[in-house]
Amino acid sequence: MLQDGSTQILCLTANSGVPLFTRGASKQLPFSVIGSLNGVHMFGDGQGVVLSSSQTDCGGRVVWRVFHDSVMLIAVNGGHRSGGAVKGHVKGEELFLERLLENVWNCMVLVLGRDELTNTRNVERLKKDLRSCFGLIDQLLEDGRQGIMGNLTHCADCLLPPNPALVQEAVNGFTQSVDSEFGCLVVHGCIAAATEKWWRLAPQEVVLLSALTRMLSASGSASCDYPVFLPQGSPTVAHRLLRFQLLPGADVCVLCGPAPSLHKAQSDLVRQFWSPLAETLRDCLAVGERCLPGTVALRVPDVLALLVVNREARRSVSCVRASADDSPAPPSTPRCWELLRLFYIFAATRYFGQEEAPVSGAAPSEEKAHSRSSSSGDFVAGFSHQPLQCYLVTEECKCYGLQTQQHQLFLLTPLSVPTFALRNVATQTLSAVTADTGF
Amino acid sequence: MFNIAIESGPFSKNLEDFDSIRSVLLYSDLEPEWLDNVQKNGELFYLELSEDEEDVALARAHASDGMSTNHVRFSDKEAEVITEADRKQCTDLWAKGEPKLKKLARLLRRKCQSQRRGGKTGLKEGSSLPASILKNQAGQRQGVTVQQQQVKEVCVYVNPKRLTPLPNGGGGLLASLLGLVHRPFHSRGPGNPVAGGQGETLTVHGLVPNSPAVRGGQILIGDVLVAVDDVDVTTESIERVLSCIPGPTQVRLTLMTSAPAEGLTGLVGGADPQPRPKASPPVSQLVRLLWGEDTAELQMSIGHMPHVAMYLSLKLDSETQQEEQEILYQYPVSDASSQLKGVRGVFLTLCDMLENVTGGHIVSSSLLLGRHLVHVGYWKEGSKLLVLGLPAERVPLLYLQTVLGGVVRTLQVMYGSLDSAFCLVDHTSRLDHFFCLFFQQLIQPSRLTDPSPGRLSTDTSDSLFLEGLPAVRWLSLPPEIKMEVDTVLSDFESSDFGELSEDFFGMRRLYMILGSCLFYKGYLIANHLPREDLLDLCLYCQHYCLLPLASEQRVGQLLVWREVFPLHRSQQRASCGVAYCGPPRTRHFLLIVGLRHLMQCVLMEASEAASPALGSPGPDCIYVDQVKATLLQLEELEGGMEERLNAPAAPCLSCADWFLPAASARHRLDHGVATSSSSPVLSKLAGAMKGSSSVGARGRGLFGDKTRRPSPKRGLSDSGSDGPQQDHGEGSGAVAGVSPHSTPDSARRPGAHRDSLGSLGSDGSGSLFKVPRMKNPNPFYMGTLRKLLTERESEDMFSSIKLTSGVENTLFHYVLMETVQGIFIAPTHCEVAQLSGSIHPQLIRNFHHCCLSIRAAFQQSLPPRGPRGAAERTRGPWGLGPVKEHGVLFQCKPQNWTDQKKPAPTMTYWVIGRMLLEPIPQEFYVCFHDSVPEVPVELAFRLSFGLAL
């Protein structure tokens, strides 16, 4: 009924079960199925049993979650029916679907504000309003864009510019000039620099704002003025998100109040602050999907892909090496991204745990209850000693995960790297990335 | 102690004895004591604890000899003392070569006794328990407390389901349940002092033989029964009060005794000729559970954990609108399951719907019940659905499928299919018992066994992982013993002698013996069964905890008989396309006989070859006696097995605590032994010594200075005391050593290793093969499957190689599973217990928990021909692709680190699992200290796998 491996998001009102929207999969699930999926959860809830997820033998999965007692979100992932070669997919993983639901909810708040969602007077109107979120939700669902891990990790994807100080200064200056404290520079969809306040936003918000910027910049307009609610910071009062395209692939955004007007900012301020930096921006763009400046020396043949997470700052850098020549049949670049995500899920759910930044806004008890309900978190709790590192040897590559006080590293290497050398490669890679750039 | 020359002697004698044992057993007309416990459908589960009094006395004698100082340490755990000492006694007897017939005689005498007792009372045994089993034990536990001068309280176990029918039928419950005879007032002569009121006082006028009251020996004729469980009773009310006892339980009787209180002890002594210095150890909860007693209390103690097993029908008969008609079976019927039962509609709907939506069968759901996260596993068979809800803190989702698969397969083996298990009404009570055991084992394993060192592990992760392996724990024996064991088993299996041969009665034999396997203290030591059959049997044994049971001393006799439906045999039949018309012609029966530490499982077939079985045949005495005789014969070899079990770990193991320098020093200080250095090497050696002498447990720093590294930090203060302490340590080691070999052997060290090779008596031929193998360019390749000993040797080798290359022995723990045979090897409980330490048990727990994850990764990447055989479903897809090797590095800190100034010392270690499909499928899990350079790790794997890269 559901296509193989496709994911669908169902949104209903929590108390009455009226469907608000469905996204994903070209063919919608019939209404009766949607009704039953919601019904089982509601029935259980009435009996004091909260259903959180179900799984089928061929990788299908359903995850339920109610937000603020008002909106029910259900993610359904179709399994792979075609027997034989069953290939797993990121979208079948519980962690992915859980984060997806959270992102979708945050995205609804971002666009409509929380009040509109929780105090529903007119369902029909809400349905209409929700259409404005579809673009962003679809983007979250696709998750096809390479180089973006934030939706999964809830850590902002970063790009380390070759000359950070210059860029940082420009961002700070520009943000101040528009009477704001929140500003950032987005290059290739990753944050190249941002003001301190921007980083103080909840990680989910930062991730979501990056996603929004990507969507807006993909629309091709040179600038826009977009009202946003911050799901955690200000879920009821809207701010303006101003976005200006500096160069194709490089955008600057600020969150600001009523002043200044988009036109004024664009005509005066952007030019004033950014035209001298054109060369620097080009350098940033040249870093490209590698996300790391050329000064960072990686042991090139040994590293297929890497993801470095700064645990305190909730930022991450990730890259996949352009497929090289030498090693026999390395996984393709998209597959590398896929493997990197899968390995992140594997290591994070089983060993490293997922520390979420304390979330304001949502009722703490609800959040807490939910973090417990994640089946994966439970397994981590069962260890009497703390896991620090882990590795996997599969048929395609070798994976190494490493956790320090401040960082997490997830590394893919080709099979040619001997297993005993993995640890060295990993520690060297981590220090290479962090030492030079201060990431 | 046992070299080949001596060994061959007893063996040949064994065979002669064997025949004589058999003939004695066979021709004695004794009726077996279990005969009356056979149920209508032919099944039998009979468990008898050994009569301990004798053993206790012996243990005391030994202890007072002072010959085993190591028991002092366990003095608060009575059971362990007995076990230890008793084992020794066994060994001693064996070593002295006591005539086997003596034991036999004892056994026969016991039989006679119980027979006699039965005869004397003239009661039908079906209604009262055989004298030697539970009730006897329960009776011994009766305690007497003197409250006031003339009031005493007596606790007795009563079982309303097993009333003693009285010859004259009178006496009511008082007589039939408690065994007290009270003659009513009117039937007696006048002149007795009786109180008035509505009822008469209950004076004990007589005791029913073999009743709960008489067994304790504390109720005397002339006592007055005042209260039952604090409820005052009179002749009027007694019957009503007693009729309120719903099931087997312990009741407290309050009696007024007419005898003066100070005479009480004397009276007790008089009533009971056995001097009882101390009550014998209580029957463990597990045994009581197996006896089917006391489930209510155990069940209540896990009542706060939501759990449920339900068998639901997916097809509802819409015409009959009965409540709860879709529930075909449910356990438990208590609050623990009420919520989950309430949402059964969710399970049914999801099962139906998800199949339509995603095209796969639902396997699991996660639910949140208040604070409890519960994982629910589904198993669909036809139009029925088995739902199993388990608390997530006990069973992680990763392993739910394995647990569920195990339950389903066990049920299939026991009943043929889930349908036949759940849909017959008369199975309900048996299933209740089945699931009671199941949940108890999962949710509160520690309650079931008495805590004692050296027993089978009871931690959830441990048991989850080890029991989830599609394999049985294997103990590799020295080749001579192994050969003898195999010969004895083969002799038995050939069944061509005595009454088993077809010539004897000139008729077809009843059963064909397909094969058997033998356990010693819960370790498999010989197996003549195909893998799938072995796993089937093992699942049954695991489920009924028979393996840990056998590791306790106190199994007097265990007898299990039932029809089984081995999975792959029925599948073969199905796949052959044999049309089913009525019951299949081939039926299989399982016979398990346990005597003390030995347990033999026999799989038998009744089919065309043998005479077809009709109805539900009970156990056949001839077969039972043959197995018993086999076991008695094998008991002669017990000494060798025991020695193997107590032998030092074949691959040297280290204790995690030794690698936490400051912690171990502190630990030592805590115990008032001011000693020295923190070098792991030194502690390791000490610990190995300690292994054989647990008296040295506190002073593991004592032995070390021979190989001691210069340790400038700490060595100064106590260097003066090293010498004498060392002497003391070695002395105590030698005195306390269980076996003379274990002391030198266990003290393996780089220098001494080579020397000790020669004396590895308990490792069997290890020393013989070692030297030539070393010269072999690829010495570790194992061509055949039966090379487990060699494998151990190669590990041994590996540790010695590591040692010679100057690296400390850092192996903490390992599990090696061999999939083809279905066996696994892990350090024995003795080996683990020897290492003791405070962190080490944690480490092992952590190791097992991690192995759950590693194995889940392996399994998910395997094709579905999976471990639990056919009962295992296809795994979910695994995005990362097949995993060959997976490792995790852990860091541990000592608990309760109080020193504020210094950061707590840490120790890091790896847990690594590797799966091999070639040359033979194996899974290997090791745990070792981080200090090993990476290359040796690789080397270690290659060596232990016998893999040539």
mmCIF file of C-alpha atoms in Angstrom, chain B residues 304-537:
data_model
loop_
_atom_site.group_PDB
_atom_site.id
_atom_site.type_symbol
_atom_site.label_atom_id
_atom_site.label_comp_id
_atom_site.label_asym_id
_atom_site.label_seq_id
_atom_site.Cartn_x
_atom_site.Cartn_y
_atom_site.Cartn_z
ATOM 1 C CA HIS B 304 4.872 -3.519 39.723
ATOM 2 C CA MET B 305 6.526 -4.410 36.432
ATOM 3 C CA PRO B 306 4.062 -4.554 33.598
ATOM 4 C CA HIS B 307 4.388 -7.805 31.714
ATOM 5 C CA VAL B 308 2.016 -10.052 29.884
ATOM 6 C CA ALA B 309 1.751 -13.056 27.655
ATOM 7 C CA MET B 310 -1.407 -13.310 25.628
ATOM 8 C CA TYR B 311 -2.559 -15.568 22.898
ATOM 9 C CA LEU B 312 -5.160 -13.787 20.853
ATOM 10 C CA SER B 313 -7.405 -14.829 18.074
ATOM 11 C CA LEU B 314 -7.444 -12.566 15.063
ATOM 12 C CA LYS B 315 -10.668 -13.963 13.728
ATOM 13 C CA LEU B 316 -13.569 -12.953 15.825
ATOM 14 C CA ASP B 317 -16.767 -14.785 15.820
ATOM 15 C CA SER B 318 -19.140 -11.911 15.499
ATOM 16 C CA GLU B 319 -22.197 -13.936 16.368
ATOM 17 C CA THR B 320 -21.322 -14.765 19.912
ATOM 18 C CA GLN B 321 -20.828 -11.484 21.632
ATOM 19 C CA GLN B 322 -18.880 -12.808 24.494
ATOM 20 C CA GLU B 323 -16.628 -10.604 26.531
ATOM 21 C CA GLU B 324 -12.949 -11.191 25.983
ATOM 22 C CA GLN B 325 -13.598 -14.042 23.644
ATOM 23 C CA GLU B 326 -10.526 -13.160 21.625
ATOM 24 C CA ILE B 327 -8.255 -13.968 24.550
ATOM 25 C CA LEU B 328 -7.398 -17.606 24.227
ATOM 26 C CA TYR B 329 -4.813 -17.477 26.948
ATOM 27 C CA GLN B 330 -3.440 -14.871 29.271
ATOM 28 C CA TYR B 331 -0.808 -14.746 31.952
ATOM 29 C CA PRO B 332 -0.565 -13.342 34.563
ATOM 30 C CA VAL B 333 -4.064 -12.541 35.651
ATOM 31 C CA SER B 334 -3.055 -9.685 37.856
ATOM 32 C CA ASP B 335 -2.566 -5.965 37.918
ATOM 33 C CA ALA B 336 0.753 -6.334 36.187
ATOM 34 C CA SER B 337 -0.995 -7.292 33.003
ATOM 35 C CA SER B 338 -4.309 -5.515 33.299
ATOM 36 C CA GLN B 339 -3.286 -2.408 31.400
ATOM 37 C CA LEU B 340 -1.649 -4.353 28.642
ATOM 38 C CA LYS B 341 -4.619 -6.629 28.451
ATOM 39 C CA GLY B 342 -6.820 -3.590 28.190
ATOM 40 C CA VAL B 343 -5.127 -2.451 25.026
ATOM 41 C CA ARG B 344 -5.106 -5.809 23.280
ATOM 42 C CA GLY B 345 -7.265 -4.168 20.661
ATOM 43 C CA VAL B 346 -4.265 -2.054 19.731
ATOM 44 C CA PHE B 347 -2.157 -5.140 19.170
ATOM 45 C CA LEU B 348 -4.778 -6.826 17.066
ATOM 46 C CA THR B 349 -5.389 -3.753 14.977
ATOM 47 C CA LEU B 350 -1.732 -3.030 14.431
ATOM 48 C CA CYS B 351 -1.036 -6.612 13.468
ATOM 49 C CA ASP B 352 -3.743 -6.476 10.885
ATOM 50 C CA MET B 353 -3.149 -2.981 9.621
ATOM 51 C CA LEU B 354 0.610 -2.804 9.350
ATOM 52 C CA GLU B 355 0.589 -5.826 7.152
ATOM 53 C CA ASN B 356 -1.568 -3.927 4.731
ATOM 54 C CA VAL B 357 0.273 -0.652 5.020
ATOM 55 C CA THR B 358 3.890 -1.686 4.973
ATOM 56 C CA GLY B 359 3.648 -5.201 3.682
ATOM 57 C CA GLY B 360 5.517 -6.782 6.564
ATOM 58 C CA HIS B 361 4.479 -8.537 9.707
ATOM 59 C CA ILE B 362 4.626 -6.516 12.837
ATOM 60 C CA VAL B 363 7.380 -7.649 15.157
ATOM 61 C CA SER B 364 7.419 -5.207 17.990
ATOM 62 C CA SER B 365 5.889 -2.129 19.531
ATOM 63 C CA SER B 366 7.089 0.160 22.260
ATOM 64 C CA LEU B 367 4.601 1.462 24.759
ATOM 65 C CA LEU B 368 4.854 3.777 27.679
ATOM 66 C CA LEU B 369 2.906 2.754 30.741
ATOM 67 C CA GLY B 370 3.336 5.442 33.290
ATOM 68 C CA ARG B 371 7.037 5.365 34.025
ATOM 69 C CA HIS B 372 7.608 2.005 32.452
ATOM 70 C CA LEU B 373 8.640 1.545 28.895
ATOM 71 C CA VAL B 374 7.355 -1.771 27.689
ATOM 72 C CA HIS B 375 8.357 -3.571 24.532
ATOM 73 C CA VAL B 376 5.781 -5.823 23.023
ATOM 74 C CA GLY B 377 6.768 -8.647 20.724
ATOM 75 C CA TYR B 378 4.376 -10.255 18.299
ATOM 76 C CA TRP B 379 4.333 -13.721 16.894
ATOM 77 C CA LYS B 380 1.687 -14.538 14.380
ATOM 78 C CA GLU B 381 0.809 -18.113 13.646
ATOM 79 C CA GLY B 382 -2.089 -18.675 11.344
ATOM 80 C CA SER B 383 -4.963 -16.575 12.560
ATOM 81 C CA LYS B 384 -3.621 -16.422 16.096
ATOM 82 C CA LEU B 385 -1.285 -13.950 17.627
ATOM 83 C CA LEU B 386 1.069 -14.413 20.527
ATOM 84 C CA VAL B 387 1.800 -11.150 22.271
ATOM 85 C CA LEU B 388 4.550 -10.837 24.804
ATOM 86 C CA GLY B 389 5.010 -7.643 26.771
ATOM 87 C CA LEU B 390 8.226 -7.147 28.689
ATOM 88 C CA PRO B 391 9.661 -4.197 30.579
ATOM 89 C CA ALA B 392 12.345 -2.501 28.543
ATOM 90 C CA GLU B 393 14.700 -2.253 31.463
ATOM 91 C CA ARG B 394 14.953 -6.024 31.460
ATOM 92 C CA VAL B 395 14.848 -6.854 27.804
ATOM 93 C CA PRO B 396 16.206 -4.315 25.360
ATOM 94 C CA LEU B 397 14.386 -4.048 22.081
ATOM 95 C CA LEU B 398 17.457 -5.364 20.325
ATOM 96 C CA TYR B 399 16.977 -8.704 21.968
ATOM 97 C CA LEU B 400 13.235 -8.942 22.188
ATOM 98 C CA GLN B 401 13.028 -11.020 19.048
ATOM 99 C CA THR B 402 15.517 -13.533 20.351
ATOM 100 C CA VAL B 403 13.662 -13.873 23.625
ATOM 101 C CA LEU B 404 10.360 -14.247 21.863
ATOM 102 C CA GLY B 405 11.824 -16.712 19.406
ATOM 103 C CA GLY B 406 13.105 -18.752 22.313
ATOM 104 C CA VAL B 407 9.710 -18.901 23.987
ATOM 105 C CA VAL B 408 7.981 -19.841 20.789
ATOM 106 C CA ARG B 409 10.456 -22.522 19.979
ATOM 107 C CA THR B 410 10.284 -23.950 23.469
ATOM 108 C CA LEU B 411 6.523 -24.111 23.236
ATOM 109 C CA GLN B 412 6.726 -25.676 19.830
ATOM 110 C CA VAL B 413 9.114 -28.292 21.096
ATOM 111 C CA MET B 414 6.903 -29.023 24.063
ATOM 112 C CA TYR B 415 3.535 -28.999 22.384
ATOM 113 C CA GLY B 416 4.110 -29.218 18.677
ATOM 114 C CA SER B 417 2.646 -25.855 17.824
ATOM 115 C CA LEU B 418 1.399 -22.757 19.518
ATOM 116 C CA ASP B 419 -2.134 -23.717 18.707
ATOM 117 C CA SER B 420 -1.921 -27.032 20.422
ATOM 118 C CA ALA B 421 -0.164 -25.397 23.346
ATOM 119 C CA PHE B 422 -2.686 -22.693 23.968
ATOM 120 C CA CYS B 423 -5.939 -24.035 22.735
ATOM 121 C CA LEU B 424 -6.314 -27.077 24.937
ATOM 122 C CA VAL B 425 -8.003 -26.252 28.168
ATOM 123 C CA ASP B 426 -6.076 -28.685 30.295
ATOM 124 C CA HIS B 427 -2.815 -27.034 29.311
ATOM 125 C CA THR B 428 -3.724 -23.848 31.068
ATOM 126 C CA SER B 429 -2.225 -24.629 34.423
ATOM 127 C CA ARG B 430 0.929 -25.932 32.813
ATOM 128 C CA LEU B 431 1.235 -22.818 30.715
ATOM 129 C CA ASP B 432 0.722 -20.712 33.803
ATOM 130 C CA HIS B 433 3.636 -22.497 35.324
ATOM 131 C CA PHE B 434 5.632 -22.103 32.147
ATOM 132 C CA PHE B 435 5.124 -18.375 31.921
ATOM 133 C CA CYS B 436 5.550 -17.888 35.626
ATOM 134 C CA LEU B 437 9.003 -19.371 35.310
ATOM 135 C CA PHE B 438 9.640 -17.357 32.200
ATOM 136 C CA PHE B 439 8.797 -14.004 33.709
ATOM 137 C CA GLN B 440 10.511 -14.768 36.981
ATOM 138 C CA GLN B 441 13.700 -15.607 35.194
ATOM 139 C CA LEU B 442 13.570 -12.457 33.140
ATOM 140 C CA ILE B 443 12.368 -9.988 35.678
ATOM 141 C CA GLN B 444 13.873 -11.055 38.947
ATOM 142 C CA PRO B 445 16.465 -13.712 38.269
ATOM 143 C CA SER B 446 18.225 -13.009 41.523
ATOM 144 C CA ARG B 447 15.273 -14.060 43.583
ATOM 145 C CA LEU B 448 15.327 -17.523 42.168
ATOM 146 C CA THR B 449 18.705 -18.685 43.269
ATOM 147 C CA ASP B 450 20.416 -18.164 46.530
ATOM 148 C CA PRO B 451 23.297 -15.850 46.131
ATOM 149 C CA SER B 452 26.420 -17.882 46.305
ATOM 150 C CA PRO B 453 29.683 -17.635 44.471
ATOM 151 C CA GLY B 454 30.328 -20.053 41.725
ATOM 152 C CA ARG B 455 26.747 -20.538 40.786
ATOM 153 C CA LEU B 456 25.403 -19.856 37.356
ATOM 154 C CA SER B 457 25.008 -16.214 36.712
ATOM 155 C CA THR B 458 21.692 -14.632 37.331
ATOM 156 C CA ASP B 459 22.146 -11.177 36.012
ATOM 157 C CA THR B 460 19.692 -10.304 33.335
ATOM 158 C CA SER B 461 22.195 -9.252 30.739
ATOM 159 C CA ASP B 462 24.278 -12.307 31.399
ATOM 160 C CA SER B 463 21.469 -14.720 31.108
ATOM 161 C CA LEU B 464 19.925 -12.822 28.238
ATOM 162 C CA PHE B 465 23.038 -12.991 26.204
ATOM 163 C CA LEU B 466 24.219 -16.453 27.076
ATOM 164 C CA GLU B 467 20.817 -18.059 26.891
ATOM 165 C CA GLY B 468 20.029 -16.212 23.737
ATOM 166 C CA LEU B 469 22.968 -17.804 22.005
ATOM 167 C CA PRO B 470 21.909 -20.704 19.856
ATOM 168 C CA ALA B 471 24.366 -22.809 21.714
ATOM 169 C CA VAL B 472 24.997 -24.673 24.924
ATOM 170 C CA ARG B 473 27.753 -23.982 27.355
ATOM 171 C CA TRP B 474 30.478 -26.480 26.791
ATOM 172 C CA LEU B 475 33.122 -27.751 29.128
ATOM 173 C CA SER B 476 36.017 -29.343 27.361
ATOM 174 C CA LEU B 477 37.295 -32.309 29.241
ATOM 175 C CA PRO B 478 40.664 -33.936 29.136
ATOM 176 C CA PRO B 479 40.651 -36.428 26.285
ATOM 177 C CA GLU B 480 40.804 -39.544 28.438
ATOM 178 C CA ILE B 481 37.774 -38.578 30.421
ATOM 179 C CA LYS B 482 36.003 -37.341 27.367
ATOM 180 C CA MET B 483 36.626 -40.615 25.649
ATOM 181 C CA GLU B 484 35.289 -42.580 28.546
ATOM 182 C CA VAL B 485 32.233 -40.426 28.775
ATOM 183 C CA ASP B 486 31.599 -40.837 25.094
ATOM 184 C CA THR B 487 32.063 -44.569 25.311
ATOM 185 C CA VAL B 488 29.606 -44.874 28.140
ATOM 186 C CA LEU B 489 27.075 -42.753 26.314
ATOM 187 C CA SER B 490 27.526 -44.689 23.115
ATOM 188 C CA ASP B 491 27.084 -47.931 24.953
ATOM 189 C CA PHE B 492 23.870 -46.661 26.332
ATOM 190 C CA GLU B 493 22.649 -45.318 23.050
ATOM 191 C CA SER B 494 23.330 -48.492 21.181
ATOM 192 C CA SER B 495 20.741 -50.048 23.497
ATOM 193 C CA ASP B 496 21.639 -53.544 22.497
ATOM 194 C CA PHE B 497 22.028 -55.070 25.887
ATOM 195 C CA GLY B 498 19.918 -56.341 28.681
ATOM 196 C CA GLU B 499 16.286 -55.612 28.468
ATOM 197 C CA LEU B 500 16.837 -52.973 25.858
ATOM 198 C CA SER B 501 17.853 -55.439 23.205
ATOM 199 C CA GLU B 502 15.097 -56.733 21.076
ATOM 200 C CA ASP B 503 16.150 -60.276 21.702
ATOM 201 C CA PHE B 504 15.395 -60.029 25.337
ATOM 202 C CA PHE B 505 11.650 -60.108 25.193
ATOM 203 C CA GLY B 506 11.449 -61.143 21.601
ATOM 204 C CA MET B 507 9.483 -58.085 20.724
ATOM 205 C CA ARG B 508 10.170 -54.767 19.150
ATOM 206 C CA ARG B 509 11.604 -52.234 21.451
ATOM 207 C CA LEU B 510 9.453 -49.404 22.575
ATOM 208 C CA TYR B 511 11.727 -46.586 21.686
ATOM 209 C CA MET B 512 14.701 -46.023 19.537
ATOM 210 C CA ILE B 513 17.286 -43.846 21.183
ATOM 211 C CA LEU B 514 18.176 -41.051 18.822
ATOM 212 C CA GLY B 515 20.918 -39.676 20.931
ATOM 213 C CA SER B 516 21.688 -38.154 24.240
ATOM 214 C CA CYS B 517 23.703 -35.431 25.786
ATOM 215 C CA LEU B 518 25.279 -35.119 29.166
ATOM 216 C CA PHE B 519 25.580 -32.145 31.447
ATOM 217 C CA TYR B 520 27.830 -31.779 34.392
ATOM 218 C CA LYS B 521 26.900 -28.950 36.719
ATOM 219 C CA GLY B 522 25.131 -27.260 33.906
ATOM 220 C CA TYR B 523 27.972 -27.585 31.431
ATOM 221 C CA LEU B 524 27.532 -29.751 28.419
ATOM 222 C CA ILE B 525 30.288 -32.320 28.425
ATOM 223 C CA ALA B 526 29.168 -34.748 25.789
ATOM 224 C CA ASN B 527 26.658 -34.523 23.024
ATOM 225 C CA HIS B 528 25.538 -37.200 20.644
ATOM 226 C CA LEU B 529 22.664 -35.245 19.206
ATOM 227 C CA PRO B 530 22.360 -33.198 16.059
ATOM 228 C CA ARG B 531 22.594 -29.498 16.659
ATOM 229 C CA GLU B 532 18.939 -28.685 16.245
ATOM 230 C CA ASP B 533 17.880 -31.409 18.625
ATOM 231 C CA LEU B 534 20.455 -30.280 21.099
ATOM 232 C CA LEU B 535 19.153 -26.740 20.929
ATOM 233 C CA ASP B 536 15.600 -27.937 21.363
ATOM 234 C CA LEU B 537 16.476 -29.891 24.453
#
